[in-house]
XYZ file of C-alpha atoms in Angstrom:
569
model
C 51.635 47.387 12.236
C 54.995 46.051 13.158
C 57.747 48.553 14.039
C 60.939 48.417 11.941
C 63.975 47.877 13.905
C 66.958 49.922 12.569
C 69.784 47.838 11.423
C 72.590 47.722 13.908
C 75.765 49.583 12.876
C 79.192 47.912 13.317
C 81.315 49.455 16.066
C 83.798 52.151 14.928
C 87.219 50.827 14.431
C 89.776 52.227 16.822
C 92.464 54.410 15.202
C 95.297 52.501 13.839
C 98.140 52.173 16.165
C 101.319 53.951 15.089
C 104.050 51.717 13.684
C 106.471 50.283 16.095
C 109.170 52.865 17.075
C 107.187 55.894 15.803
C 106.365 58.899 18.105
C 103.074 60.728 18.347
C 102.699 63.446 15.825
C 101.607 66.927 16.953
C 98.390 68.378 15.505
C 98.830 70.903 12.748
C 99.235 74.382 14.219
C 96.839 77.183 13.354
C 98.392 80.347 11.921
C 95.547 82.424 13.358
C 94.043 81.658 16.658
C 90.700 82.865 17.958
C 92.398 86.290 18.153
C 95.633 88.010 19.203
C 97.231 86.945 22.585
C 95.881 88.903 25.340
C 99.164 89.075 27.261
C 101.014 90.022 24.188
C 98.616 92.960 23.381
C 98.972 94.120 26.953
C 102.737 94.099 26.957
C 102.849 95.640 23.432
C 100.818 98.492 24.726
C 103.115 99.068 27.639
C 106.231 98.795 25.422
C 104.688 101.178 22.871
C 104.362 103.716 25.688
C 107.989 103.028 26.827
C 109.332 103.620 23.351
C 108.223 107.328 23.521
C 110.138 108.064 26.798
C 113.207 110.283 26.250
C 116.331 108.801 24.873
C 119.735 110.183 24.204
C 118.620 112.381 21.292
C 115.276 113.754 20.036
C 113.778 111.715 17.269
C 111.946 112.759 14.108
C 108.539 111.268 13.595
C 109.632 108.561 11.122
C 112.260 107.347 13.579
C 109.660 107.301 16.291
C 107.577 105.073 14.151
C 110.403 102.563 13.831
C 111.192 102.760 17.560
C 107.574 102.253 18.544
C 106.936 99.368 16.091
C 109.887 97.302 17.004
C 109.644 98.035 20.680
C 106.027 97.068 20.670
C 106.750 93.795 18.774
C 109.303 92.936 21.336
C 106.789 93.553 24.052
C 104.185 91.485 22.253
C 106.612 88.557 21.945
C 107.602 88.747 25.703
C 103.924 89.188 26.851
C 102.753 86.201 24.645
C 105.639 84.080 26.163
C 104.751 84.954 29.659
C 101.037 84.365 29.308
C 101.709 81.026 27.756
C 103.752 80.048 30.809
C 101.212 81.468 33.211
C 98.384 79.312 31.433
C 100.250 76.105 32.360
C 99.329 76.707 35.971
C 96.158 78.913 35.581
C 93.626 79.127 32.796
C 91.095 81.997 33.409
C 87.472 81.231 32.926
C 85.339 82.573 30.111
C 83.626 84.812 32.772
C 86.969 86.560 33.320
C 88.350 86.436 29.761
C 85.497 88.419 28.127
C 85.541 91.395 30.439
C 89.411 91.419 30.183
C 89.287 91.582 26.477
C 86.739 94.357 26.477
C 88.788 96.354 28.918
C 91.944 95.826 26.730
C 89.967 96.783 23.568
C 88.963 100.135 25.078
C 92.213 100.850 27.052
C 94.818 99.946 24.492
C 93.656 102.570 21.856
C 93.230 105.127 24.476
C 96.704 104.433 25.837
C 98.222 104.677 22.317
C 96.669 108.032 21.614
C 97.371 109.553 25.067
C 100.881 108.299 24.897
C 101.531 109.813 21.535
C 100.125 113.068 22.615
C 102.051 113.131 25.851
C 105.217 112.330 24.010
C 105.340 115.757 22.436
C 106.363 116.953 25.952
C 109.099 114.356 26.249
C 110.410 115.224 22.712
C 110.333 118.927 23.735
C 112.555 118.059 26.764
C 115.043 116.034 24.655
C 115.106 118.868 21.985
C 115.724 121.400 24.538
C 118.567 119.567 26.043
C 120.494 119.668 22.674
C 119.693 123.293 21.983
C 116.865 122.667 19.377
C 113.531 124.261 19.131
C 111.305 122.221 21.510
C 108.234 122.330 19.207
C 107.432 119.516 16.894
C 105.129 119.265 13.898
C 101.943 117.869 15.422
C 100.341 116.476 12.143
C 103.505 114.543 11.406
C 103.510 113.231 14.919
C 99.937 112.221 14.520
C 101.002 109.780 11.690
C 103.135 107.774 14.237
C 100.340 105.547 15.870
C 98.616 104.278 12.712
C 101.970 103.563 10.855
C 103.524 101.950 13.876
C 100.691 99.660 14.359
C 100.602 98.545 10.868
C 104.405 97.925 11.021
C 104.046 96.105 14.302
C 101.253 93.874 12.879
C 103.532 93.048 9.864
C 106.354 91.957 12.298
C 104.008 89.886 14.350
C 102.881 88.199 11.146
C 106.497 87.410 10.281
C 107.030 86.085 13.764
C 104.024 83.729 13.639
C 105.174 82.575 10.188
C 108.382 81.474 11.800
C 106.590 79.780 14.638
C 104.476 78.068 12.057
C 107.551 76.836 10.146
C 108.982 75.607 13.499
C 105.785 73.560 14.332
C 105.819 72.087 10.775
C 109.431 71.137 11.230
C 108.635 69.707 14.503
C 105.822 67.603 13.157
C 108.043 66.275 10.430
C 110.916 65.451 12.805
C 108.391 63.992 15.265
C 107.904 61.022 12.965
C 111.470 59.762 13.706
C 112.456 61.559 17.002
C 111.032 61.952 20.489
C 108.753 64.883 20.799
C 110.994 67.050 22.850
C 114.108 66.385 20.784
C 112.025 66.927 17.619
C 110.867 70.341 18.926
C 114.471 71.398 19.990
C 115.903 70.241 16.606
C 113.033 72.216 14.743
C 114.008 75.393 16.685
C 117.683 75.029 15.789
C 116.794 74.247 12.146
C 114.576 77.227 11.699
C 117.058 79.546 13.494
C 119.993 78.342 11.316
C 117.890 78.803 8.181
C 116.790 82.313 9.168
C 120.349 83.290 10.082
C 121.660 81.741 6.886
C 119.050 83.583 4.864
C 119.745 86.700 6.485
C 123.543 86.585 6.236
C 123.920 84.495 3.063
C 121.229 86.175 0.969
C 119.809 89.422 2.481
C 122.936 90.710 4.243
C 125.228 89.796 1.308
C 122.788 91.177 -1.164
C 122.430 94.543 0.905
C 126.232 94.725 1.115
C 126.651 94.019 -2.401
C 124.186 96.762 -3.270
C 125.915 99.205 -0.738
C 129.347 98.408 -2.163
C 128.216 98.981 -5.704
C 126.781 102.382 -4.600
C 129.871 103.178 -2.645
C 132.071 102.323 -5.640
C 130.117 104.735 -7.759
C 130.312 107.425 -5.044
C 134.122 106.671 -4.839
C 134.577 107.607 -8.437
C 132.898 110.948 -8.022
C 134.620 114.306 -7.312
C 133.101 116.873 -5.070
C 132.220 120.281 -6.601
C 135.070 122.733 -6.298
C 137.817 120.021 -5.766
C 140.409 120.024 -8.526
C 143.618 118.138 -8.966
C 146.456 119.863 -7.045
C 149.729 120.963 -8.666
C 151.906 121.328 -5.543
C 154.374 118.306 -5.204
C 153.570 118.343 -1.438
C 150.122 116.774 -2.125
C 149.249 113.292 -3.195
C 147.539 113.190 -6.566
C 149.654 115.888 -8.044
C 151.642 115.325 -11.292
C 154.752 114.656 -9.053
C 152.821 112.144 -6.860
C 153.351 108.322 -6.819
C 149.534 108.268 -6.523
C 147.433 109.075 -9.446
C 144.569 111.574 -8.992
C 142.073 108.982 -10.002
C 143.380 106.349 -7.531
C 142.713 108.644 -4.527
C 138.885 108.068 -4.572
C 136.339 110.757 -3.716
C 137.291 111.012 -0.013
C 141.034 111.174 -0.856
C 140.474 113.812 -3.441
C 138.554 115.794 -0.833
C 141.330 115.381 1.716
C 144.285 116.616 -0.544
C 141.957 119.052 -2.477
C 141.187 121.020 0.719
C 144.743 121.404 2.088
C 145.427 124.932 3.288
C 147.473 127.111 0.899
C 150.474 129.007 1.758
C 148.630 132.205 1.279
C 145.836 131.197 3.663
C 148.251 130.275 6.418
C 150.197 133.436 6.031
C 147.135 135.647 6.022
C 146.144 134.057 9.359
C 149.462 134.318 11.138
C 151.217 137.129 9.446
C 154.242 134.937 9.199
C 155.976 133.166 6.315
C 154.315 129.748 5.716
C 155.283 126.622 3.838
C 153.013 124.347 1.575
C 151.779 121.682 4.018
C 152.138 118.011 3.112
C 149.064 115.784 2.727
C 149.545 112.175 1.706
C 146.648 109.917 0.914
C 146.682 106.386 -0.555
C 143.390 105.207 -2.081
C 141.934 101.699 -2.059
C 142.643 101.293 -5.716
C 146.336 102.109 -5.392
C 147.419 98.626 -4.253
C 145.649 95.433 -3.465
C 146.796 94.960 0.230
C 146.905 97.212 3.363
C 150.657 96.403 3.638
C 151.336 97.675 0.046
C 149.203 100.750 0.590
C 151.075 101.497 3.803
C 154.342 101.178 2.077
C 153.208 103.463 -0.720
C 152.225 106.019 2.002
C 155.625 105.867 3.503
C 157.063 106.377 0.029
C 154.885 109.386 -0.620
C 155.939 110.846 2.834
C 159.638 110.466 1.791
C 159.100 111.964 -1.593
C 157.355 115.120 -0.087
C 159.887 115.640 2.680
C 157.327 114.867 5.386
C 159.850 113.411 7.765
C 161.631 116.751 7.882
C 158.637 118.684 9.025
C 157.928 119.725 12.643
C 154.889 117.559 13.034
C 153.648 114.399 11.355
C 150.084 113.080 12.044
C 148.922 109.558 11.209
C 145.145 109.710 10.705
C 142.911 106.738 10.609
C 139.939 107.316 8.512
C 136.273 106.302 8.847
C 134.877 103.439 6.814
C 134.543 105.312 3.616
C 138.083 106.875 3.862
C 136.718 110.183 5.161
C 138.713 112.713 7.053
C 137.110 115.568 8.884
C 138.627 118.745 7.638
C 138.340 120.303 11.158
C 140.578 117.494 12.358
C 142.946 118.061 9.557
C 143.267 121.825 9.107
C 144.117 123.194 12.547
C 147.727 121.850 12.769
C 148.562 123.325 9.383
C 147.699 126.787 10.908
C 149.423 126.055 14.196
C 152.736 125.101 12.562
C 152.473 127.564 9.544
C 152.380 124.719 7.053
C 155.477 122.952 8.499
C 153.330 119.793 8.884
C 152.438 116.543 7.294
C 149.228 114.455 7.403
C 148.915 110.942 6.199
C 146.020 108.547 5.735
C 145.000 105.453 3.777
C 141.662 104.020 2.621
C 140.579 100.619 3.624
C 137.005 100.532 2.497
C 134.399 102.177 0.182
C 131.641 101.658 2.680
C 130.367 103.989 5.334
C 131.307 103.219 8.845
C 127.967 101.721 9.929
C 128.212 99.147 7.136
C 131.976 98.585 7.309
C 131.568 97.261 10.890
C 129.494 94.338 9.578
C 132.341 93.160 7.391
C 135.930 92.175 8.327
C 137.788 94.150 10.803
C 139.709 96.077 8.119
C 139.751 99.112 10.268
C 141.897 97.593 12.941
C 144.295 96.027 10.351
C 144.528 99.366 8.493
C 145.330 101.293 11.758
C 148.147 98.877 12.574
C 149.569 98.638 9.011
C 149.837 102.409 8.498
C 151.178 103.317 11.866
C 153.746 100.417 11.950
C 155.013 101.405 8.370
C 155.373 105.051 9.421
C 156.817 104.334 12.721
C 159.534 102.025 11.279
C 160.793 104.894 9.072
C 160.371 107.599 11.630
C 162.189 105.639 14.444
C 165.133 105.158 12.100
C 165.772 108.897 11.966
C 167.860 110.903 14.501
C 165.789 111.784 17.446
C 166.821 115.463 17.200
C 165.620 115.872 13.736
C 162.571 113.781 13.268
C 159.073 115.358 13.476
C 156.601 115.132 16.374
C 154.616 112.026 15.747
C 150.856 112.447 16.564
C 147.736 110.238 16.072
C 144.170 111.121 15.104
C 140.965 109.450 14.349
C 137.257 110.078 14.462
C 134.547 107.405 15.247
C 135.627 104.213 13.554
C 138.858 105.995 12.912
C 139.488 106.310 16.565
C 138.882 102.600 16.925
C 141.422 101.842 14.260
C 143.923 104.194 15.896
C 143.614 102.283 19.234
C 143.788 98.882 17.564
C 147.310 99.880 16.183
C 148.442 99.421 19.898
C 146.313 96.266 20.744
C 144.459 98.247 23.359
C 147.586 99.245 25.238
C 147.714 102.929 26.469
C 151.255 102.359 27.578
C 152.347 101.369 24.035
C 150.485 104.296 22.432
C 152.099 106.867 24.722
C 155.562 105.213 24.370
C 155.507 105.194 20.499
C 153.563 108.397 19.822
C 153.734 111.932 21.009
C 150.032 112.363 21.543
C 146.604 111.475 20.093
C 143.343 113.382 19.522
C 140.456 110.987 19.110
C 136.867 112.124 18.444
C 133.658 110.365 19.158
C 135.220 106.973 20.420
C 133.045 103.877 19.861
C 132.102 101.509 22.603
C 134.509 98.909 21.013
C 137.608 101.102 21.494
C 139.794 98.965 23.708
C 141.908 101.764 25.239
C 138.758 103.822 25.748
C 137.099 100.846 27.519
C 140.142 100.375 29.825
C 140.574 103.926 30.981
C 136.859 104.615 31.148
C 136.363 101.497 33.435
C 139.338 102.336 35.375
C 138.421 105.944 36.099
C 139.004 107.573 39.327
C 136.272 107.057 41.785
C 133.622 109.750 41.854
C 134.080 110.777 38.282
C 131.174 110.247 35.831
C 131.406 107.821 33.008
C 130.502 110.472 30.490
C 133.422 112.806 31.723
C 135.928 110.598 33.502
C 139.140 111.383 35.257
C 141.814 108.675 34.867
C 144.936 108.607 37.125
C 144.460 112.223 37.910
C 144.613 113.181 34.286
C 148.310 112.605 33.871
C 148.083 111.096 30.355
C 144.410 110.990 29.287
C 141.572 113.512 29.411
C 138.098 113.970 28.018
C 136.103 116.991 26.860
C 132.783 118.156 25.492
C 133.859 121.758 25.592
C 137.359 123.131 25.782
C 137.192 124.048 29.465
C 136.950 120.302 30.184
C 140.532 119.884 29.155
C 141.784 121.519 32.301
C 139.988 118.743 34.521
C 141.645 118.056 36.884
C 143.918 120.883 37.803
C 146.959 118.509 38.260
C 149.794 118.482 35.741
C 149.374 116.897 32.328
C 152.977 116.342 31.161
C 152.189 114.127 28.138
C 152.377 112.613 25.754
C 148.779 113.601 25.876
C 145.662 111.522 24.846
C 142.435 113.493 24.462
C 139.025 112.208 23.827
C 136.454 114.649 22.413
C 133.233 113.070 23.676
C 129.674 114.314 23.863
C 127.610 113.164 26.728
C 124.636 112.227 24.398
C 126.428 110.517 21.604
C 124.895 107.234 20.763
C 128.099 106.192 18.818
C 129.792 106.070 22.093
C 127.238 104.544 24.266
C 125.608 101.826 21.993
C 126.336 98.347 23.222
C 124.319 95.148 23.528
C 124.754 95.321 27.353
C 121.965 97.843 27.280
C 119.495 95.013 26.707
C 119.760 93.801 30.271
C 122.049 96.249 32.189
C 121.584 99.755 33.247
C 124.488 101.764 31.838
C 126.882 103.831 34.004
C 126.184 106.979 32.084
C 122.542 106.913 33.491
C 123.736 106.484 37.059
C 124.294 109.415 39.147
C 124.676 112.918 37.733
C 124.188 112.683 33.823
C 125.667 114.803 31.041
C 124.038 118.128 30.603
C 122.681 117.230 27.048
C 120.941 114.050 28.254
C 117.382 114.548 29.161
C 116.581 114.159 32.837
C 113.567 112.186 31.838
C 115.519 109.382 30.275
C 115.378 106.096 32.276
C 116.584 102.580 31.556
C 114.207 99.846 30.588
C 115.282 96.308 29.725
C 115.195 95.740 25.814
C 113.508 99.174 25.274
C 116.564 101.344 25.878
C 118.766 99.227 23.703
C 116.353 99.700 20.785
C 115.922 103.419 21.564
C 119.840 104.081 21.431
C 119.870 101.922 18.300
C 117.410 104.304 16.686
C 119.463 107.227 17.990
C 122.486 106.105 15.938
C 120.438 107.033 12.840
C 119.977 110.626 14.087
C 123.488 110.969 15.710
C 124.512 113.703 13.015
C 121.058 115.416 12.936
C 121.495 117.607 16.010
C 123.400 120.858 16.601
C 127.132 121.001 16.985
C 128.388 119.967 20.390
C 125.836 117.178 20.763
C 125.368 113.684 19.337
C 128.204 112.884 17.037
C 128.967 116.358 15.941
C 132.132 118.139 17.309
C 132.330 121.283 15.041
C 135.548 123.185 15.580
C 136.378 121.808 19.045
C 139.361 120.077 17.475
C 141.188 123.318 17.264
C 141.371 123.553 21.074
C 141.913 119.792 21.118
C 145.071 120.011 18.989
C 146.311 123.081 20.857
C 146.171 120.857 24.071
C 147.618 117.802 22.624
C 150.335 119.152 20.210
C 151.210 122.122 22.261
C 152.423 124.176 19.240
C 155.148 126.752 20.195
C 153.990 130.357 20.574
C 150.358 129.431 20.423
C 147.640 131.151 22.482
C 144.074 130.684 23.514
C 143.180 133.757 21.596
C 144.584 132.295 18.413
C 142.500 129.073 18.964
C 139.443 131.298 19.298
C 140.243 133.126 16.040
C 141.023 129.896 14.208
C 137.810 128.209 15.412
C 135.834 131.152 14.156
C 137.647 131.024 10.755
C 137.054 127.307 10.367
C 133.490 127.470 11.461
C 132.524 129.843 8.636
C 130.396 128.282 5.803
């Protein structure tokens, strides 16, 4: 039988050559590889552990979830990047990879559980440093690992989606551009699209929702606040400002002015009805017009004939801390005037994302008031003082373009609470502090003009004369509003070098990337700690005003009595 010979097959055709001028196209990327990146998981585990280390303030469990998830995601990205670079020169064999994966699969969950359990001790130290009960609710803390892992996984998926989009863009551009140029252009394109989406859609949408909510809140009136009848208050029937145009924060400000009876009951001396002027956002379309209206109100109320006149810069929503406003009315038996204008409906943490209205408002109001005040005879015009808290302190400083000399030349003193890291004058005097003084409680030029304090006893540091005009910062050592800055990403801050503030945990250390995100999370809890810590100052402005304004015939005992009175619920 003859054997059948198989028919010869034609040789396979070589792949078609790309058209002239075209560049090789990268293969389609895979969204999911064989598994997660080993280096990424290792770094994520380490960063998860670091996220639990003490920060400025103790954190509730839900805030720790956020800190752990985002920090672990940052670690995953950095670890994956480093591992990819290492693989360029060294690719481990399968014999090494398998044991490494098994070791990580066992060690990572154990490390997560142990870290979470051990963090209860760290949290106890942080809570003890700010005078809180060191105990935490263990079952809530047990929710941190699973929720943080799920959130971290979601963030990694989002990151991989962006990488996939970048690869797809590079493939498309690679048909007409060289590979390296196509990759670079793809990165730029995706980055621009993400930023554009974030700012143009997500951020604007979020700001629109926030502003709508803030507008509604601005129309509300707090319980117990009623329209005043005294002509010395904005919003009264005699006022140039209608009650409705003041907004919620303005109505709170004038509606809580001290009465003549309250002032007399405290001092035992005859008192006057204090002046409080407030111009709301709806009163006029521009800051300049609102500032002019404020001056007109000051003139109408006779404010320029009082003993003391205080220009107050508000926070983002127009809020004025009553413990910043009330003390001077007691110290001067009502012979005082306070003035403020509103520049936004939004709270401070949202206002900083928009235009720098705070700076413009601080300048507009002070310049308008100063122009009228400086035109009066020096012997009869009131003592001109400045005040601001948080973003309001920033606005106050911006009225003088960051110049301490200009501030002290044009005003008789300033009380600034919880300065932000962006305060220009604060930056200059803190960075120029006398050698040996800590960043959290500096001494500047032997305390001749500027001083700091977390408690009233700090105002006496140093023992040298403080002739004035006096500038005083009330500043807590553990206030994240003061210490938050992007420099924390790669630089160890000065407030963690050498002796640290008494309310900052001794266990807090600086780690690149990690500490920045920890302090960012601390911002959310800045007002959730006891008075005297974080961003809470209680009645300390009483002693602060006594030091800055130096009211006549005022004693330390009166400050103690007034602080006790204002501190009552």
